[in-house]
Amino acid sequence: MQPVIELLVANHPGVMARITNLFSRRAFNLEGILCGPIGDGRESRIFLQVTEDDRLPRVLKELNGLHDVLGVMLRYDVPAGVFDPRRVGEMKMAS
Amino acid sequence: MKRTGAQIIAHLLTRQGVPFVSGIPGGANLPLYDALGAEGLPHVLARHEQGAGFIAQGAARATGRLGVCLATSGPGATNLVTALADAKADSVPVLAITGQVARPLIGTDAFQEVDTFGLTLPITKHNWLVRRAADLLDVLPEAMALAVSGRPGPVLIDVPRDVQLEAAEFERWPEPAQPAPKKPCDPAGVERFAAMLAAAERPILYIGGGVVASGASEQLTALARASSIPVVSTLMGLGAFPADDPLWLGMIGMHGTPAANRAMTEADLVVALGVRFDDRATGRLQAFCPEASVVHVDVDATEIDKLRAACLGLTADVGLVLDDLLPLVATRHRPIWRARVADLKARGSYPAPGADPARPQDLIGILGASLPEDAIVTTDVGQHQMFAAQHYPVRRPRGLLTSGGLGTMGFGLPAAIGAALACPGRQVVCVSGDGSILMNIQELATLAELDLPVTVVVLQNGGLGLVRQQQDLLFGGRYTASNFLRQPDLAAIARGFGLSAANLGASDDPLGLLAETLAGHRPSLLVAPVDQAEGVYPMVLPGAANHEMIEDRNHAACH
């Protein structure tokens, strides 16, 4: 399965910009994003679908270094389907 | 109690013991300025926000403590950007507080509105857009702690005008900001470090700004001497190891000593302390000490294995690691390696500077011999900077303040002002060039107003010297846009700002004039005309390996 980075972040405005900035600056491909607040809304969980890359360990380290990032985990058990944008498209049509 | 956002900022800065803030007021930060005045926190009025940023940096670099600068919204904030990027590149603890348009106007393209948060996101350690005055009680201590914790760096707080005016009710003031405890190293790592050192035949210490930031100069010197390990340094590490020690080989990299660059290629163990394997230091990375194992100690985990895989990577404070390591290090004499190092040093040091003030190398040497041990030298960026790095004997950590990572022309003068403010009683000299000095010349007004003992020495070679040198070597000597066609009278300009100023080239006794000016301990500027043909050598061309140094201009013909 494709690598997925799971992040626990402080739910501050701009936190997504910090993370995407880190990827875009390094021209590191970000294929899918799934994000939402958890608990009382002070934290969010983010899933980033990425591609296998030699630089992946370094990206994990840099994500860990961001002040608003509270936890980083690399997972290989997330089905690609959860990032499939067509799912939401179909939901819309059904409603 | 009830305080406005502006009052909260002013009080928390003062309580933290921030000695002064530098900045420029404007529409969107006037409430803050009003509160600062009421609180009595000393303020230094710069004449351009980039100057304010570098004044804060000069104070922070000279002391290791937090520097604080202020700017208004829009152009005030964009003018700060270069100084913040510079602080990020060299890991300097700076707090910038910017005014922002009032909350209802954010996102409407209001007058002097710019997305300061977005602009500074990639060039700060962290930044905040504060949306409620009460949030400042958390954000300000957090920001002040973060800037000086771990690997230091710049932080920015953007505060909308109406948040500065909003009143917040709270029970008590937050605890003062404390830097996070220094990161120690696990004992197993230190033991392995000691074992690798014991097994090495030809170890070398490659040191950088992290040693200075950690305050680990003493431990470093003890380690080098106990185990007979030669020391090379990056630009940012100069001053951390005594330059008169036989183990000192000098700076490595693009304009380093041949001795340092050659010794690196011969070492079997490179002990990298507080360095980041920057391209100016390593040359072509694949050819950088290819035979050596690397022990890399850095407080920032992202630096380990970033550019060069380490056999042993320790994410920890350099000083704490050396504290733990020293008891495990046996005395070693390494006679063969030391003899080799002495030989490299005898054949591969910079030529000793002479006494001709029209030669830039000599002028730096004269300054080095004239200035007291505790003097602080700042530089701008260019040939004069490299001459200073090569020939000024930096006698203590934080004795040379220079823009290393970002290489910002215009750094030197405001940084000198900040250093002089933060270190009263110490002499400060800014070594600049006739290109660089014009990039923040307006700060001469600030200097004159503050009446600080800062002498600016402008090495005037009539152009952008380092650019011209690269055009010489890489572009067939075609000097596109690197020569000045008219030379402004910098001494007259300085006098216009209220400094005492003179031109060494017009004097019968330039050395006497220099000595007299330095002894004056007042704002002064000296123009030193230098030979345009002097280049900075040796030099490693971009993309070449460090051992492929060009020793002088005549040897460059084949490139």
XYZ file of C-alpha atoms in Angstrom:
654
model
C 0.000 0.000 0.000
C 0.988 3.594 -0.507
C 2.666 5.375 2.392
C 0.394 7.609 4.445
C 1.666 10.124 6.979
C -0.595 10.512 9.973
C -0.233 13.757 11.917
C -1.657 15.020 15.162
C -1.614 18.829 15.054
C -2.692 21.800 17.143
C -5.835 23.042 15.462
C -4.518 26.546 14.875
C -5.395 28.618 11.829
C -2.649 28.244 9.262
C -1.475 24.812 10.372
C -2.383 23.290 7.009
C -0.418 26.058 5.259
C 2.676 25.189 7.300
C 2.432 21.565 6.284
C 1.744 22.103 2.604
C 4.512 24.721 2.497
C 6.969 22.122 3.743
C 5.974 19.788 0.900
C 5.820 22.378 -1.889
C 9.221 23.875 -1.061
C 10.849 20.512 -1.560
C 8.753 19.612 -4.608
C 7.672 16.570 -2.626
C 4.498 15.062 -3.988
C 1.383 15.215 -1.854
C -1.317 13.090 -3.461
C -4.144 13.208 -0.978
C -5.160 15.055 2.172
C -7.752 14.026 4.729
C -8.185 16.268 7.739
C -10.577 17.025 10.554
C -10.803 18.190 14.160
C -10.879 15.592 16.912
C -11.989 15.649 20.547
C -12.892 19.125 21.742
C -11.556 20.633 18.516
C -8.236 21.835 19.887
C -6.423 19.201 17.880
C -6.810 17.851 14.381
C -5.797 14.628 12.753
C -4.365 14.828 9.252
C -3.679 11.974 6.826
C -1.330 12.729 3.959
C -1.107 10.299 1.077
C 2.430 10.444 -0.316
C 4.585 8.501 -2.738
C 7.553 6.307 -1.837
C 10.623 8.548 -1.929
C 14.155 8.492 -0.519
C 13.444 11.832 1.106
C 10.497 10.503 3.107
C 12.473 10.062 6.374
C 13.667 13.634 6.098
C 10.154 14.944 5.500
C 8.961 13.067 8.588
C 11.732 14.668 10.640
C 10.893 18.133 9.371
C 7.189 17.639 10.053
C 8.158 16.614 13.566
C 10.082 19.868 13.902
C 7.033 22.053 13.214
C 5.807 23.764 16.363
C 2.139 22.924 15.748
C 2.771 19.260 14.937
C 2.277 17.110 18.029
C 2.814 13.661 16.545
C 3.981 12.016 13.321
C 3.457 8.419 12.197
C 4.166 6.664 8.916
C 1.524 4.098 7.997
C 1.170 1.551 5.233
C -2.252 0.233 6.235
C -4.543 3.003 4.995
C -6.612 1.914 1.986
C -6.146 4.298 -0.928
C -9.910 4.462 -1.306
C -10.298 6.875 1.602
C -8.536 9.533 -0.466
C -10.671 8.922 -3.561
C -12.328 12.254 -4.409
C -15.043 10.473 -6.380
C -16.601 9.254 -3.129
C -17.565 12.793 -2.169
C -18.662 13.542 -5.700
C -21.066 10.587 -5.610
C -22.426 11.639 -2.200
C -23.292 15.009 -3.626
C -25.176 13.480 -6.515
C -27.158 11.269 -4.148
C -28.389 14.134 -1.968
C -7.199 43.062 36.115
C -7.914 44.618 32.774
C -5.286 45.473 30.162
C -5.325 46.198 26.443
C -3.449 43.956 24.037
C -0.845 46.693 23.596
C -0.355 46.992 27.357
C 0.020 43.232 27.679
C 2.787 43.188 25.050
C 4.615 46.175 26.551
C 4.450 44.740 30.065
C 5.509 41.208 29.162
C 8.488 42.457 27.108
C 9.632 44.696 29.946
C 9.154 42.011 32.586
C 11.187 39.577 30.482
C 14.147 41.931 30.780
C 14.332 42.783 27.096
C 16.862 45.653 27.221
C 15.435 47.550 24.237
C 13.305 47.135 21.154
C 14.068 48.555 17.715
C 11.506 49.519 15.161
C 9.483 52.124 13.329
C 5.958 53.196 14.267
C 3.109 53.414 11.775
C -0.658 53.423 11.662
C -1.206 49.782 12.554
C 1.181 49.578 15.527
C 0.611 52.977 17.130
C -1.412 51.567 20.053
C 1.577 49.356 20.877
C 3.972 52.299 20.651
C 1.773 54.277 23.002
C 1.844 51.430 25.532
C 5.623 51.011 25.177
C 6.091 54.681 25.967
C 3.936 54.349 29.059
C 5.831 51.243 30.188
C 9.174 53.011 29.672
C 10.779 50.264 27.591
C 13.744 51.781 25.709
C 13.097 52.034 21.985
C 15.577 52.503 19.162
C 14.137 54.267 16.156
C 15.632 52.715 13.036
C 15.277 54.469 9.704
C 14.141 51.405 7.734
C 12.510 48.286 9.153
C 15.268 46.084 7.748
C 17.638 48.176 9.865
C 15.421 47.548 12.889
C 15.534 43.814 12.218
C 19.315 43.790 11.953
C 19.711 45.979 15.064
C 17.743 43.325 16.965
C 19.900 40.651 15.336
C 23.143 42.438 16.245
C 22.090 42.491 19.901
C 21.024 38.837 19.766
C 24.165 37.645 17.968
C 26.455 39.557 20.339
C 24.820 38.163 23.496
C 22.849 35.026 22.599
C 19.770 36.646 24.116
C 16.490 37.484 22.435
C 16.421 40.566 20.171
C 13.091 42.287 19.601
C 11.989 44.428 16.658
C 8.732 46.121 15.706
C 7.147 47.172 12.442
C 3.814 48.384 11.224
C 1.617 46.521 8.753
C 2.160 46.291 4.993
C 5.489 47.783 3.916
C 6.742 47.812 7.505
C 6.326 44.059 7.675
C 7.666 43.363 4.183
C 10.758 45.438 4.994
C 11.419 43.149 7.963
C 11.298 40.019 5.844
C 14.987 39.990 4.806
C 16.202 40.402 8.382
C 13.965 37.533 9.508
C 15.087 35.231 6.694
C 18.655 36.104 7.637
C 17.977 35.223 11.290
C 16.455 31.910 10.205
C 19.468 31.030 8.074
C 21.929 31.743 10.907
C 19.710 30.570 13.817
C 19.470 33.921 15.595
C 16.808 34.399 18.307
C 14.674 37.342 17.221
C 11.080 38.265 18.047
C 9.297 40.497 15.543
C 5.987 42.072 16.488
C 4.114 43.564 13.562
C 0.989 45.660 13.446
C -1.815 44.407 11.230
C -4.953 46.109 9.938
C -7.983 45.755 12.210
C -9.764 42.398 12.169
C -12.798 43.524 10.160
C -10.446 44.790 7.422
C -8.320 41.647 7.122
C -8.727 40.151 3.678
C -10.255 43.287 2.137
C -7.046 44.649 0.564
C -7.159 47.478 3.104
C -4.580 50.256 3.180
C -1.180 48.846 4.196
C -2.577 45.350 4.425
C -0.353 42.431 3.545
C -0.503 38.770 4.568
C 2.362 38.990 7.039
C 1.578 35.569 8.466
C 1.763 33.952 5.032
C 4.856 35.910 3.998
C 6.840 34.993 7.085
C 5.621 31.419 7.467
C 8.598 29.816 5.698
C 11.236 32.160 7.177
C 10.353 31.942 10.866
C 10.641 29.155 13.392
C 6.980 29.797 14.104
C 4.566 32.697 13.681
C 1.178 33.782 14.969
C -1.677 35.997 13.864
C -3.288 36.939 17.179
C -7.056 37.240 17.012
C -7.901 38.111 20.659
C -6.034 40.307 23.136
C -6.282 37.615 25.813
C -4.379 35.197 23.552
C -1.300 37.413 23.906
C -0.942 36.171 27.488
C -0.112 32.733 26.080
C 1.417 33.614 22.730
C 3.994 36.158 23.871
C 5.718 33.972 26.516
C 5.516 30.995 24.147
C 7.138 33.009 21.349
C 9.899 34.378 23.567
C 10.688 30.889 24.853
C 10.586 29.254 21.442
C 13.000 31.765 19.857
C 15.789 30.906 22.318
C 15.054 27.181 22.805
C 16.816 24.317 21.042
C 18.119 25.653 17.753
C 17.441 29.396 18.121
C 15.579 31.293 15.436
C 13.186 34.091 14.567
C 9.515 34.172 15.539
C 6.858 36.689 14.543
C 3.615 37.815 16.143
C 1.201 39.733 13.921
C -1.244 41.809 15.975
C -4.222 43.558 14.371
C -4.682 47.162 15.458
C -8.015 46.492 17.145
C -6.512 43.564 19.085
C -3.896 45.991 20.418
C -6.761 48.213 21.617
C -9.031 45.425 22.887
C -9.177 45.032 26.655
C -8.686 41.600 28.175
C -9.651 40.624 31.710
C -7.463 38.159 33.527
C -6.564 37.049 37.034
C -2.784 37.047 36.933
C 0.147 37.510 34.579
C 1.547 34.369 32.968
C 4.872 32.934 34.139
C 7.904 34.548 32.470
C 9.176 32.700 29.409
C 11.883 30.126 30.124
C 13.986 28.478 27.440
C 13.277 24.773 27.162
C 15.871 22.719 29.079
C 18.913 21.916 26.940
C 18.645 18.571 25.251
C 21.052 16.026 26.769
C 22.338 12.952 24.988
C 21.768 9.337 25.907
C 24.841 7.816 27.596
C 25.099 4.996 25.036
C 25.548 7.565 22.263
C 28.287 9.365 24.160
C 30.060 6.066 24.871
C 30.003 5.181 21.201
C 31.320 8.646 20.374
C 34.231 8.101 22.791
C 34.961 4.671 21.305
C 35.032 6.047 17.747
C 37.378 8.798 18.869
C 39.643 6.285 20.582
C 39.768 4.116 17.465
C 40.469 6.984 15.053
C 43.967 7.625 13.722
C 43.319 10.968 12.057
C 40.277 12.616 13.661
C 39.329 16.211 12.911
C 36.866 18.587 14.551
C 34.610 20.412 12.091
C 32.840 23.106 14.088
C 30.134 25.660 13.316
C 27.676 28.156 14.703
C 26.043 25.513 16.901
C 29.145 25.474 19.120
C 28.816 29.231 19.609
C 25.067 29.028 20.216
C 25.565 26.280 22.785
C 28.355 28.159 24.571
C 30.555 25.080 24.184
C 33.810 26.796 23.304
C 35.611 25.755 26.497
C 34.615 22.097 26.237
C 35.589 22.067 22.573
C 39.041 23.450 23.361
C 39.492 20.925 26.162
C 38.529 18.034 23.882
C 40.824 19.121 21.049
C 43.795 19.513 23.372
C 43.216 16.348 25.399
C 42.977 14.116 22.363
C 45.202 16.131 19.959
C 42.481 16.731 17.383
C 42.977 19.509 14.829
C 40.091 21.955 14.419
C 38.537 23.480 11.302
C 35.604 25.837 11.357
C 32.849 27.202 9.192
C 32.382 30.959 8.864
C 29.821 30.830 11.681
C 32.108 28.945 14.057
C 35.011 31.422 13.954
C 35.936 32.502 17.463
C 34.852 29.264 19.143
C 38.413 27.894 19.093
C 41.546 29.963 19.784
C 43.198 30.960 16.511
C 46.683 30.896 18.070
C 46.487 27.197 19.021
C 48.731 24.850 16.991
C 45.682 22.604 16.464
C 43.793 25.409 14.691
C 43.747 24.942 10.912
C 41.353 27.758 10.051
C 38.197 28.083 8.057
C 37.162 25.420 5.554
C 35.264 25.774 2.321
C 35.121 28.161 -0.594
C 37.604 30.666 0.832
C 39.062 28.476 3.545
C 42.713 27.667 4.129
C 44.312 24.990 1.961
C 45.464 23.385 5.217
C 41.908 23.015 6.529
C 40.494 21.760 3.250
C 43.309 19.238 2.733
C 43.236 17.987 6.302
C 39.524 17.240 5.881
C 40.240 14.985 2.907
C 42.877 13.088 4.893
C 40.901 12.596 8.104
C 39.498 9.168 8.973
C 36.974 10.558 11.473
C 35.126 13.851 11.087
C 33.578 15.107 14.304
C 30.947 17.564 13.095
C 29.727 19.810 15.919
C 26.878 22.269 15.354
C 27.333 22.370 11.599
C 24.941 21.795 8.722
C 27.241 20.734 5.852
C 26.469 23.932 3.934
C 27.655 23.978 0.313
C 29.962 26.961 0.910
C 31.733 24.884 3.565
C 31.756 21.451 1.930
C 32.316 22.205 -1.742
C 31.139 19.305 -3.927
C 29.525 17.112 -1.315
C 30.472 13.784 -2.893
C 34.139 14.737 -2.629
C 33.904 16.061 0.933
C 36.088 13.887 3.173
C 34.904 10.782 1.309
C 37.116 8.394 3.327
C 35.984 9.560 6.743
C 33.365 8.312 9.151
C 31.203 11.113 10.496
C 30.002 11.771 14.020
C 27.419 14.537 13.815
C 26.151 16.357 16.906
C 23.390 18.905 16.400
C 20.509 20.107 18.514
C 18.260 20.047 15.428
C 17.268 16.508 14.436
C 16.568 17.580 10.840
C 20.260 18.365 10.306
C 21.400 14.813 11.056
C 21.734 12.835 7.799
C 20.363 15.814 5.820
C 23.273 16.096 3.423
C 25.805 13.587 4.709
C 24.912 10.310 6.369
C 26.444 10.116 9.829
C 27.879 6.906 11.289
C 26.799 8.319 14.612
C 24.215 11.095 14.802
C 23.465 12.656 18.179
C 20.530 15.038 18.442
C 21.544 17.018 21.502
C 23.135 20.208 22.755
C 26.819 20.215 21.785
C 27.991 21.518 25.160
C 26.106 18.843 27.104
C 27.459 16.100 24.838
C 31.028 17.333 25.313
C 30.515 17.595 29.091
C 29.604 13.907 29.133
C 32.266 12.938 26.612
C 35.296 14.597 28.194
C 35.623 12.208 31.178
C 35.665 9.299 28.693
C 38.439 10.733 26.526
C 41.971 9.562 27.247
C 44.935 11.834 26.615
C 46.334 11.156 23.155
C 49.349 12.702 21.445
C 48.853 11.401 17.902
C 52.431 12.374 16.880
C 52.123 11.292 13.240
C 48.818 13.065 12.619
C 49.966 16.166 14.469
C 53.155 16.294 12.428
C 51.116 15.979 9.236
C 48.784 18.738 10.432
C 51.729 20.994 11.284
C 53.134 20.384 7.812
C 49.802 21.169 6.133
C 49.534 24.298 8.234
C 53.052 25.454 7.381
C 52.374 25.108 3.652
C 48.673 25.888 3.511
C 47.905 28.962 5.593
C 46.869 32.370 4.286
C 49.900 34.570 3.616
C 50.522 36.748 6.673
C 49.107 40.231 6.056
C 51.530 43.137 5.709
C 51.181 46.792 6.645
C 49.874 48.381 3.429
C 46.413 49.835 4.135
C 45.650 49.882 0.409
C 45.669 46.071 0.444
C 42.392 44.847 1.924
C 44.040 41.801 3.554
C 46.596 44.047 5.246
C 43.960 46.493 6.417
C 42.062 43.679 8.139
C 45.288 42.487 9.720
C 46.006 46.004 10.986
C 42.506 46.167 12.469
C 43.076 42.807 14.125
C 46.289 44.050 15.712
C 44.735 47.363 16.797
C 41.458 46.276 18.355
C 41.102 45.139 21.964
C 40.448 41.480 22.781
C 36.780 42.133 23.528
C 36.052 44.153 20.377
C 33.124 43.102 18.207
C 33.540 43.158 14.445
C 30.531 43.030 12.149
C 30.787 42.666 8.402
C 28.646 43.180 5.377
C 28.743 40.677 2.540
C 31.314 40.423 -0.214
C 35.074 40.429 -0.603
C 35.620 42.507 2.543
C 33.633 39.891 4.496
C 35.846 37.064 3.284
C 39.010 39.095 3.906
C 37.758 39.670 7.457
C 36.977 35.957 7.907
C 40.446 35.060 6.618
C 42.602 37.666 8.337
C 40.793 38.981 11.409
C 41.850 36.987 14.481
C 38.465 36.351 16.097
C 39.458 36.092 19.741
C 36.222 34.953 21.358
C 32.865 33.459 20.456
C 30.499 36.162 19.168
C 33.500 38.350 18.332
C 32.657 38.331 14.611
C 29.056 38.943 13.556
C 28.406 38.188 9.926
C 25.551 37.155 7.682
C 26.606 33.623 6.809
C 23.661 31.640 5.525
C 21.619 34.260 3.722
C 24.561 36.520 2.831
C 22.711 39.806 3.205
C 24.455 42.959 2.024
C 23.387 45.742 4.386
C 23.719 43.574 7.493
C 26.863 45.131 8.953
C 25.942 48.666 10.022
C 22.643 47.957 11.828
C 24.108 44.778 13.361
C 26.980 46.900 14.721
C 24.472 49.318 16.252
C 22.629 46.432 17.920
C 25.863 44.901 19.218
C 27.030 48.245 20.627
C 23.676 48.751 22.351
C 23.738 45.274 23.867
C 27.376 45.418 24.975
C 28.014 48.864 26.446
C 31.666 49.763 26.819
C 32.870 47.487 24.064
C 34.319 48.786 20.840
C 32.454 47.835 17.675
C 33.811 47.992 14.146
C 31.742 47.390 11.043
C 33.867 46.245 8.109
C 31.887 47.036 4.990
C 32.273 47.547 1.276
C 31.233 50.356 -1.032
C 28.489 48.113 -2.400
C 27.105 46.862 0.902
C 27.214 50.096 2.887
C 24.704 51.738 0.564
C 22.158 49.024 1.259
C 21.404 50.297 4.770
C 23.207 53.665 4.712
C 20.197 55.339 6.363
C 21.149 53.687 9.665
C 24.019 56.184 9.940
C 21.282 58.519 11.193
C 20.402 56.004 13.919
C 24.069 55.594 14.830
C 24.662 59.335 15.049
C 21.569 59.774 17.194
C 22.644 57.043 19.633
C 26.258 58.278 19.734
C 27.666 54.736 20.010
C 31.366 53.767 19.750
C 30.977 52.249 16.284
C 33.516 52.772 13.525
C 32.519 51.836 9.995
C 35.455 50.968 7.750
C 34.396 50.886 4.094
C 36.723 48.970 1.821
C 36.156 50.873 -1.402
C 37.025 48.978 -4.539
C 34.656 50.712 -6.920
C 32.260 47.873 -7.539
C 30.679 44.625 -6.477
C 33.973 42.868 -5.858
C 32.874 39.295 -5.299
C 30.580 39.477 -8.319
C 33.453 40.826 -10.381
C 35.659 38.012 -9.142
C 33.146 35.384 -10.262
C 32.764 37.172 -13.603
C 36.541 37.018 -13.893
C 36.663 33.304 -13.224
C 33.456 32.076 -14.827
C 32.285 34.665 -17.362
C 35.418 35.591 -19.297
C 36.073 38.773 -17.369
C 32.924 40.434 -18.698
C 31.979 42.814 -15.891
C 28.287 43.233 -16.571
C 26.743 45.608 -14.031
C 29.408 45.095 -11.377
C 31.406 48.332 -11.692
C 30.276 51.637 -10.197
C 30.603 54.398 -12.765
C 30.425 57.168 -10.179
C 31.850 56.939 -6.697
C 29.826 58.743 -4.031
C 31.856 60.637 -1.431
C 31.033 58.345 1.487
C 33.030 60.438 3.976
C 31.018 63.539 3.056
C 27.793 61.526 3.311
C 28.767 60.259 6.753
C 29.602 63.779 7.889
C 26.203 64.827 6.602
C 24.673 62.291 8.979
C 26.699 63.742 11.854
C 29.563 61.227 12.054
C 33.226 62.079 12.002
C 34.623 60.720 8.775
C 37.754 60.656 6.680
C 39.293 59.011 3.659
C 42.430 57.006 4.366
C 43.477 57.439 0.748
C 43.700 61.210 1.173
C 45.852 61.007 4.277
C 49.666 61.157 4.514
C 49.451 58.936 7.571
C 46.605 56.462 7.018
C 47.699 54.158 9.846
C 47.840 57.087 12.274
C 44.418 58.240 11.114
C 42.991 54.750 11.591
C 44.440 54.478 15.098
C 43.191 57.937 16.006
C 39.682 57.181 14.722
C 39.479 53.884 16.600
C 40.681 55.576 19.782
C 37.955 58.215 19.429
C 35.211 55.787 20.501
C 32.512 57.688 18.696
C 30.384 57.225 15.590
C 32.831 57.401 12.726
C 33.349 56.233 9.196
C 36.565 55.655 7.315
C 36.766 55.178 3.589
C 39.636 52.868 2.693
C 40.351 52.799 -1.047
C 41.690 49.350 -1.885
C 43.137 47.776 -4.977
C 40.316 46.695 -7.281
C 42.397 43.834 -8.639
C 42.706 42.088 -5.267
C 40.631 38.927 -5.226
C 39.685 36.614 -2.394
C 41.933 33.557 -2.641
C 42.223 30.691 -2.276
C 38.897 29.881 -3.854
C 36.896 26.760 -4.566
C 34.689 27.324 -7.584
C 30.993 26.527 -7.143
C 30.552 22.809 -7.797
C 34.230 21.958 -7.358
C 35.699 19.858 -4.578
C 37.386 21.608 -1.671
C 40.790 20.136 -2.497
C 40.595 21.634 -6.007
C 41.339 25.137 -4.737
C 42.485 27.968 -6.940
C 45.398 29.468 -5.068
C 45.431 32.835 -6.826
C 44.193 34.643 -9.889
C 47.061 33.471 -12.112
C 46.147 29.858 -11.511
C 42.565 30.527 -12.563
C 43.327 30.929 -16.259
C 42.441 27.333 -17.098
C 38.879 27.666 -15.723
